[in-house]
Amino acid sequence: MKPVVSLPSPAPLLSRTGWAAFLVALIVVCAVAPVLNLLVPAGSLFHLSDYGVGLVGRIMCYAICALAMDLIWGFTGILSLGHGLFFALGGYAMGMYLMRQIGLDGNYKSELPDFMVFLDWKELPWHWTFSDSFVATLFLIIAVPGIVAFVFGYFAFRSRIKGVYFSIITQAMTFAAMLLFFRNETGFGGNNGFTDFKRILDIPVATPSMRMTLFVLTGITLLGFFLMARWLINSKFGRVLQAVRDAETRVMFSGYNPLGYKLTIWTISAMMCGVAGALYVPQVGIINPSEMSPANSIEIAIWAAVGGRATLIGPILGAFIVSGAKSWLTVAYPEFWLYFLGALFIGVTLFLPDGVVGLVKRLATTAAAKSGDKA
Amino acid sequence: ADTIKVGVLHSLSGTMAISETVLKDTVLMAIDEINAKGGVLGKKLEPVVVDPASNWPLFAEKTKQLLGQDKVAVIFGCWTSVSRKSVLPVVEEMNGLLFYPVQYEGEELSKNVFYTGAAPNQQAIPAVDYLMSKDGGAAKRWVLLGTDYVYPRTTNKILRAYLKSKGVADKDIDEKYTPFGHSDYQTIVADIKKFSAGGKTAVVSTINGDSNVPFYKELGNAGLKAKDVPVVAFSVGEEELRGVDTKPLVGHLAAWNYFMSIKNPTNTEFIKKWSDYAKAKNLPGSDKPLTNDPMEATYIGINMWKQAVEKAKSTDTDKVIAAMAGQTFKAPSGIVSKMDEKNHHLHKSVFIGEVKADGQFNVVWKTPGPVKAKPWSPFIEGNAGKPDEPAKK
Amino acid sequence: MLNVTNINQYYGGSHILRDVNLQAELGKITVVLGRNGVGKTTLLKSLMGLIPIKTGAIEFNNKPIQNATPFERARAGIGFVPQGREIFARLTVEENLRMGLAYKPASTPIPPELFELFPVLKQMLQRRGGDLSGGQQQQLAIARALAAGPKLLMLDEPTEGIQPSIIKDIGRVIRMLADRGDMAIVLVEQYYDFAQELADHYVVMERGAVRAQGLGRNMEADGVRQMVAI
Amino acid sequence: MFKKILLSTLLLIAGSAYSITAEEVKSITIGETDSRVEALAKAMLAADDKTAAFLQALSDDAVKVAGDKILVIQGDKVVDAVTQAEVPLPDDAEDVINNNRMRGEIDSALAALKLFSKDDKVRAAAVKQLQSDADETKLPLIEKALATELNTSIKDQLNLVRAAALLGSADKSKRLEAAQLLATSGQANTKTMLLARLENETDAEVKAALGAALRQVESALAWGDKLGALFSGISLGSILLLVALGLAITYGLMGVINMAHGELMMIGAYATYVVQGLFHTYLPGAFDWYLLAAVPVAFMASALMGALLERSVIRFLYGRPLETLLATWGISLMLMQLVRSVFGAQNVGVENPSWMSGGVQVLGNLSLPYNRLIIIGFAIFVLGSVAWLIGRTRLGLFVRGVTQNRPIASCMGVNTARIDTYAFALGSGIAGLAGCALSQVGNVGPDLGQGYIVDAFMVVVLGGVGQLAGTVYAALGLGILNKFLEGWAGAVLAKIAVLVFIIIFIQKRPQGIFAMKGRSAEA
Amino acid sequence: MTPELMEQNARHAEAYRAAHPSISGNTESGGREAGFSRLAVPGEVDVTHGRILYLEDVSVSFDGFKAINKLSLDIAPGELRCIIGPNGAGKTTMMDIITGKTRPDEGRVFFGSTIDLLRYKESEIAQMGIGRKFQKPTVFEQLSVFENLELALKTNKAVGASMVFKLDSAQSDRLAEVLHTIHLSECVSRQAGFLSHGQKQWLEIGMLLMQDPKLLLLDEPVAGMTDEETERTAELFLSLKGKHSLMVVEHDMSFINTISDIVTVLCDGSVLAQGTLAQVQSDERVIEVYLGR
Ligand SMILES: Nc1ncnc2c1ncn2[C@@H]1O[C@H](COP(=O)(O)OP(=O)(O)OP(=O)(O)O)[C@@H](O)[C@H]1O
Ligand SMILES: Nc1ncnc2c1ncn2[C@@H]1O[C@H](COP(=O)(O)OP(=O)(O)OP(=O)(O)O)[C@@H](O)[C@H]1O
Ligand SMILES: NC(N)=O
Ligand SMILES: [Mg+2]
Ligand SMILES: [Mg+2]
């Protein structure tokens, strides 16, 4: 007997419109923005200012974090209040390299970074060993957040720490790290962190073309991560994650070991943040421990929530909306912007339970229903 | 354009808003005043206020925006050193101009920055000298207590070297740090008490921000009296004491280049201007208007900048920088304040004040005249022979 | 006592209850039958006010209640035993019963008859509701609904997960409560024999609508067993 | 306290003419510190009540200089220090500035004079004052006082002072005697004196005696240290408890991840500030009791704000705990900015009432500040009230029931909306109480809440969500652990260690100290 | 464990059984020790001594309350064992112990003669071939019916494998078949959270079928089902019997009557009686504590 049941066919990585939109985004990032910034003259209406490039570049880094947060929170139901740490670790890994690239151009004309000279250190501490190699740095950017996340996650998930308990210890983790990095003895420049970068790969950072390169790189990374996340979520792996979110016991009794799944996505998510941090640092020119403050991590969660959890595109939008609004409002209404931002958060939760993307979807279905009625 | 844009880059929200908000208002007051007198070069000044929200990367971004989009002629801003460090590469790259009004740790000299706050030798060292003097209590042992970040760390490093040069042994120096926002000073105060049992002790406090109130409250309640263990602070002024019951703190000290209680006509006028402004704008706290050192430094800064622009007949950064050298201004602190010809720092008198019951300070000591800043402290190794002027680009 | 006319209910876009009519009288047991997913639970929840109905009218004690909140309906005298027990997992058994007395004066004691009915509850008075076994929880849920002495008792599959001897007890209790004449009972049940034994009236639902109704003693003759089977 | 009595006695004598000369008055008041000190010493040789009154005025900052006139402020009157004639206050009158050294000298001079006061308390205070600066020059004075002193406890203290003064004596036997006497003193400054003496001592025998005395004093001090550390741990714990209790309700019971909890505390603290201001203006006489009025006001202010938030925002979010995080974060931003707009970005000053300043001396080096003691008591009171409300009242039962299963609770006849509002308002009100307490130890500013929110969540979660007892253990445990670690690792490392401890502890107990076990936990 | 290995083992075991017809489910094993000398083969349940599940002297207590008290019980391969007993007898708790959810205070639990279940985690136990349906239906509420079943499907459940997993045609046939069996063909794309109670029950059974376990533990599978569906469930279970071992907990006596071979009566955490339904139904003690008069 062969029953006739129509099974849903597996979803494609992106729909046709999806691919089209993706291509447009890619072109904007790789071609339009550079042209508008570098080739269109500064006076022109179409000129994209350096400030604009910097802003969008920075927000794209945030968007990567939001995407990473969505994987772990939106899809797996694990709220991390410590993702700022991974972001900062990636940033610090990059920052160390940038500090080494300063070479003898520092205040003290020493091989050592200025703050070490200042602390009377005679040689680089052990954890700076590989910081002069770009390749090693690329590795560290992924490995350090990855390893920290893996070890932390392994113990936490093994002990079946869940829900808020997990959220709170991630917060404790990033808070503790922040205090640790604040200490000058830790060897990361204390409160000032790293600034005044000069070069990457011996190319000066403060040039328009370098800025554009970083911008394009960030854009491509964001798009790449988006595709990766999309692929992960569409795979059975992604469905197991969502199953973990809904009923972890059921997952176990179905023969899956949630530890492996949670740990994998947790580590991937952390590494994504690390990459974002590494791209962020040369663009904003500073990394310091305040990136690890609990509020920063909460903000990552907020981007995801504003855009719409468990939608992938939502968190990216959320990062743009929230950071963009913040950037604009702090100039337009320096004394009142917190009211607007606060109201935005409240409004989104009250009226857009599924975030901005939820709203768009809702509008789309109503529109479709309407046109359907007419037809 | 018929206006000159002036950037104001002080945090109005986040942890630093507590200190920085008044500086924004000080700039706005000075701008009003200058505009009332016809502006600069016949043009009105137009403030562009932004809120970097105590977020360091945001400081850099906002600077980019001020210089790149708004094309401001000058920026008045920053409080913490880390915010200044974040802004620094941007102003250098875009050849902007920043006036930084807060006492800081030195170890920096930028062509594009004018430092109107104190360098360590204009605040910390004289304070320690005073405490070692007979009038100051002839302290033999030292607790160097600070918030764990670069300004206290650096200051304490300089002080340690200085104290050593004065023959103080390492065992008589106790260096302690607390995290930002630390709010429970029971252990610290108990430790100070214990330490002070070993000989006449003075405490040098570089505690910054919110921690000061709990620290002083604990000090008051634990009964540590100023005449037994005097505490001299470098980041506690009139504004910080607003939040504290000062009666138990009478006699504790602060070292600054300005106190509100200083009596001279310039200061009286300055205070009056500020009170009037605060009342007119209905600023919070205008029932008890206070002035303090960074406000004075801000005020000096903007006025000197105005003079320099007039001298240069241009707001062009390089011309203004050149014109700044040697500028003088009659400062509310009572001296004629001079911008050093070379090193971008003000010459400043140092005052030591003792806390009074009403939250003001009694000036108990001051330097005979203005002191030239040494941004490169000679007490830090490797600073000998550093040029006393910013490197030419 | 209870008079339901033409109520309609939706979940999102799907129409779940279609013009359902239902009556319940004092001293009588009305049994609602129907296959899985026909909307029995939805019906009871609508009557309780947990999900607002789209159209139609609900009268209780000759007063319209379709706009009342659940707690107003409870205070009016409607007791509810939800499907899936829904006891307060982290309250003790005693506290669960006290919740059942929520709208009575604070000093009202827990009626001792409840413990005669369900002796296990007396033994486990201080245990957390969530720690009880499934059947024990079901007993607790019934006891909780009875505690305040409702005028209308609605039970959603109360025998689910209960051991046969207690099912018998529950049947006896329901009968006894009905026979006292001061309570109307609406019983949603899948367990046909049990339903038939108790029914004064029956209602069979299908796809959200009432397919048939009649007197309990005619159930077999009306072919209700077949209706729920297909 | 004693200051007041002193003042009233002094005011009695102040009417009479000063016997100190105009010259003396002048040279004590004006000039370089060195010369003033010298003048003071000279005046002390023939000191009397009038000298004392003038010194007291100096010490109270009630002396002003106008030209070459020295004026004393006496309440509303201004009198010439020399002629005692009442004069108008000239515009150019300037405060006399006493630096710490001068103040110290004046105070010890005053103490010496007060040694003969009739009031036991005044004498006791004078003796205490002398302890810190006893030297051989004061010996005659001390002996004189000893001869007339009848009160035994003051006499004991005086003997210690005498010993301290003798420590520097040239006479070896006197030094020996002093060393033996001082061994029984548990004062920290005795240690200072002994150490100082030990450094200069040449005589072996005296050295040994000094050493023994030092050891004894040190061991007494060590006890004080230990108890002090424990006390500060408990005290920190009590603060953490206060901060966490409200959250234990809004978050622990209701499941609202209330990021605005800190701002509700801030509202309580500002309410306290406002009440203080009102007392200042309208009830200056009862100023000391403003705090008692502030407690209910702080509670109500935060509770009303909480009720408002619940009605307008939170109630739409039940069952979506993570959304509450976002909304309450927004609320917290707005509340902070609101306070900045209304009260300014700067801190505002909240004073301890006089009955809360100072402390009780338990051991020589251990004094327990009243404000801390009162806060500990207050925390216990709030804890008791909350435990009673939640565990023993119907409101508590309903709150727990409603938060566990809202629809079913409403089917039981509970007006869930009202219970939710009450519960949230209660939790918020308790936050307000915490804010009121915090205003007595910390700063009151827009950021007040931010500094505690992380700690508050840690405490609630470490204790086990929904477990009041757990919250108590967690608060005390963290407080004591923190203070214990701070003792030897410093504040920064201690804080890091505590955070790491929390992370590790949760591994062992994934549901907090008081984990709910069994099935009910999953339900 | 790779899917190939699992299948291979299953085939191996089947072949073994075919070759040794004497080893039937009814062999009296003489205890687990009978197979003691054999080596544990990973992934293979050693049932040569005739028992697939074996509990010995298991006890567990919660805060002093003994929920399971020296319980001993075993089940033969291919057997369909019914468990009945009063509410609170410990039936669910027993399943919790077998599936690794609850650790017993004492006693031994073996799967086959070589696998000590107490040493494994829930997911490992599930992978070895023990499937469970909960008393309260638990499905993945936010996933569709289809995805629920797909996740349950017996395949390699490691992280890497699931990233590259693709449903092959045999598997989708199987899925369609199960969908049909559980009457949810029309709801394939429906979100599971929106199903009615009874539909969730079915879905959970369906997930169990997808898992294709050697031993099925079913906690009140027909609760909330109509009589007709109960019958269908009975048929389903009877068809599974032989290929799979089943342990069914129910209170529905007519259902038990339809499916039962041997019925075990649990009371107060241990076995009160065991035998055919007729036997236990006439047992006075069972009537007293469970069936009622
Ligand atoms: N929250 C919901 N959202 C959407 N659809 C729902 C929801 N709850 C139930 N349904 C659908 O409504 C229909 C009626 O469900 P209901 O629970 O009332 O059935 P029932 O008759 O009680 O079934 P059972 O006997 O299985 O308990 C079902 O088809 C179910 O899938
Ligand atoms: N975590 C726990 N804490 C306290 N008691 C518990 C706990 N878990 C189970 N119990 C008790 O253990 C006993 C056995 O429970 P169990 O759920 O196994 O019964 P059951 O046989 O499945 O009953 P039912 O037929 O009603 O489902 C019950 O009395 C129950 O109250
Ligand atoms: N420069 C300072 N005070 O941070
Ligand atoms: Mg139902
Ligand atoms: Mg059970």
Coordinates of C-alpha atoms and ligand atoms in Angstrom, one line a residue, chain C residues 133-134, chain E residues 91-92 135 219-220, ligand 5:
Chain C
S133 CA 0.9 11.5 39.2
G134 CA -1.3 12.3 36.2
Chain E
K91 CA 4.2 3.7 36.2
T92 CA 5.4 7.0 34.7
Q135 CA 1.7 10.8 29.3
D219 CA 2.3 6.1 28.6
E220 CA -1.4 6.3 28.2
Ligands
MG5 MG 1.6 8.3 34.9

